mmCIF file of C-alpha atoms in Angstrom:
data_model
loop_
_atom_site.group_PDB
_atom_site.id
_atom_site.type_symbol
_atom_site.label_atom_id
_atom_site.label_comp_id
_atom_site.label_asym_id
_atom_site.label_seq_id
_atom_site.Cartn_x
_atom_site.Cartn_y
_atom_site.Cartn_z
ATOM 1 C CA MET J 1 -60.213 -62.018 29.158
ATOM 2 C CA ALA J 2 -60.324 -62.558 33.067
ATOM 3 C CA TYR J 3 -58.951 -59.998 35.489
ATOM 4 C CA TYR J 4 -57.746 -60.887 39.120
ATOM 5 C CA LYS J 5 -56.429 -59.343 42.076
ATOM 6 C CA ILE J 6 -53.792 -61.381 44.298
ATOM 7 C CA ASN J 7 -53.202 -60.239 47.733
ATOM 8 C CA TRP J 8 -50.141 -61.267 49.289
ATOM 9 C CA ARG J 9 -49.370 -60.775 53.073
ATOM 10 C CA ASN J 10 -45.673 -61.612 53.242
ATOM 11 C CA GLU J 11 -42.599 -60.663 55.394
ATOM 12 C CA PHE J 12 -40.419 -60.180 52.091
ATOM 13 C CA VAL J 13 -39.604 -56.428 51.686
ATOM 14 C CA GLU J 14 -38.440 -57.255 48.137
ATOM 15 C CA GLU J 15 -41.783 -58.874 47.214
ATOM 16 C CA PRO J 16 -45.112 -57.209 46.051
ATOM 17 C CA PHE J 17 -47.900 -57.043 48.323
ATOM 18 C CA MET J 18 -50.391 -56.965 45.547
ATOM 19 C CA CYS J 19 -50.635 -57.946 41.631
ATOM 20 C CA LEU J 20 -53.291 -57.270 39.069
ATOM 21 C CA ILE J 21 -53.413 -59.752 36.124
ATOM 22 C CA GLU J 22 -55.083 -59.899 32.959
ATOM 23 C CA VAL J 23 -55.285 -63.573 31.758
ATOM 24 C CA ASP J 24 -56.432 -64.752 28.239
ATOM 25 C CA GLU J 25 -58.983 -67.343 27.556
ATOM 26 C CA ASN J 26 -56.188 -70.142 27.714
ATOM 27 C CA GLY J 27 -55.116 -69.081 31.155
ATOM 28 C CA PHE J 28 -52.060 -67.014 30.366
ATOM 29 C CA GLU J 29 -51.200 -63.705 31.676
ATOM 30 C CA GLN J 30 -51.463 -60.777 28.996
ATOM 31 C CA LYS J 31 -50.407 -57.898 31.555
ATOM 32 C CA LYS J 32 -49.269 -57.739 35.072
ATOM 33 C CA ILE J 33 -48.972 -55.036 37.645
ATOM 34 C CA GLU J 34 -46.890 -55.618 40.723
ATOM 35 C CA ILE J 35 -47.493 -53.316 43.770
ATOM 36 C CA TYR J 36 -44.799 -52.939 46.463
ATOM 37 C CA ASN J 37 -45.070 -51.347 49.993
ATOM 38 C CA ASN J 38 -42.906 -48.609 48.999
ATOM 39 C CA HIS J 39 -45.244 -47.516 46.311
ATOM 40 C CA ILE J 40 -43.262 -48.919 43.283
ATOM 41 C CA MET J 41 -45.467 -50.278 40.674
ATOM 42 C CA LYS J 42 -43.656 -52.883 38.165
ATOM 43 C CA ILE J 43 -45.516 -53.814 34.947
ATOM 44 C CA ALA J 44 -45.529 -56.214 32.106
ATOM 45 C CA SER J 45 -47.323 -56.968 29.200
ATOM 46 C CA ASN J 46 -47.143 -58.992 25.942
ATOM 47 C CA LYS J 47 -45.625 -56.006 24.455
ATOM 48 C CA PHE J 48 -43.179 -54.593 26.993
ATOM 49 C CA GLN J 49 -41.694 -55.114 30.428
ATOM 50 C CA ARG J 50 -40.923 -52.847 33.319
ATOM 51 C CA GLY J 51 -39.320 -54.223 36.134
ATOM 52 C CA THR J 52 -41.145 -57.652 36.102
ATOM 53 C CA PHE J 53 -42.142 -60.205 33.610
ATOM 54 C CA LEU J 54 -45.354 -62.350 32.429
ATOM 55 C CA SER J 55 -45.181 -65.614 34.067
ATOM 56 C CA PRO J 56 -44.803 -68.516 31.456
ATOM 57 C CA ASP J 57 -46.822 -70.756 33.351
ATOM 58 C CA LYS J 58 -50.684 -70.794 33.024
ATOM 59 C CA PHE J 59 -52.587 -69.275 35.717
ATOM 60 C CA TYR J 60 -54.817 -71.451 37.864
ATOM 61 C CA PHE J 61 -57.080 -69.548 40.351
ATOM 62 C CA GLU J 62 -56.783 -72.425 43.094
ATOM 63 C CA ASP J 63 -53.119 -71.902 43.257
ATOM 64 C CA TYR J 64 -53.432 -68.307 44.883
ATOM 65 C CA ASN J 65 -55.514 -69.101 47.985
ATOM 66 C CA TYR J 66 -53.338 -70.651 50.757
ATOM 67 C CA GLU J 67 -51.873 -69.526 54.037
ATOM 68 C CA SER J 68 -48.905 -70.629 56.056
ATOM 69 C CA TYR J 69 -47.135 -69.330 59.197
ATOM 70 C CA LYS J 70 -45.011 -66.649 56.723
ATOM 71 C CA GLU J 71 -47.557 -65.557 54.234
ATOM 72 C CA LYS J 72 -51.021 -65.686 53.034
ATOM 73 C CA ILE J 73 -52.280 -65.284 49.489
ATOM 74 C CA SER J 74 -55.756 -64.690 48.384
ATOM 75 C CA VAL J 75 -57.160 -63.934 44.856
ATOM 76 C CA VAL J 76 -60.557 -62.447 43.663
ATOM 77 C CA GLU J 77 -61.696 -61.760 40.300
ATOM 78 C CA ILE J 78 -61.966 -58.008 39.370
ATOM 79 C CA SER J 79 -63.795 -55.801 36.716
ATOM 80 C CA ILE J 80 -62.133 -55.113 33.625
ATOM 81 C CA VAL J 81 -62.700 -51.279 34.715
ATOM 82 C CA TYR J 82 -60.850 -51.648 37.764
ATOM 83 C CA PHE J 83 -57.916 -53.252 36.069
ATOM 84 C CA ASN J 84 -57.832 -50.751 33.403
ATOM 85 C CA MET J 85 -57.884 -47.839 35.680
ATOM 86 C CA GLU J 86 -54.824 -49.360 37.757
ATOM 87 C CA TRP J 87 -53.015 -50.212 34.413
ATOM 88 C CA ASN J 88 -53.531 -46.785 33.171
ATOM 89 C CA ARG J 89 -52.208 -45.065 36.681
ATOM 90 C CA ALA J 90 -49.147 -47.474 36.602
ATOM 91 C CA ILE J 91 -47.950 -46.954 33.088
ATOM 92 C CA ARG J 92 -47.737 -43.323 33.792
ATOM 93 C CA ILE J 93 -45.440 -43.840 36.517
#
């Protein structure tokens, strides 16, 4: 498994500013946390969905590092410890 934090600076109120994802060895999401400016957290896993869903598309690190005049997206790899801490917090909300 690999773990990523996607920062998304955008002007869309209804979109998350950060996503944390767990990706399997084949490149597909297994868990996802979306964090919004109003402190809402939406989560999904291969077992359940709460406000969001897992992408059916393969995750490519390169697709998440770009900038335009309306948005900036960047991705970094994170530890399993950090991901699990955020996941455990999100499932309690």
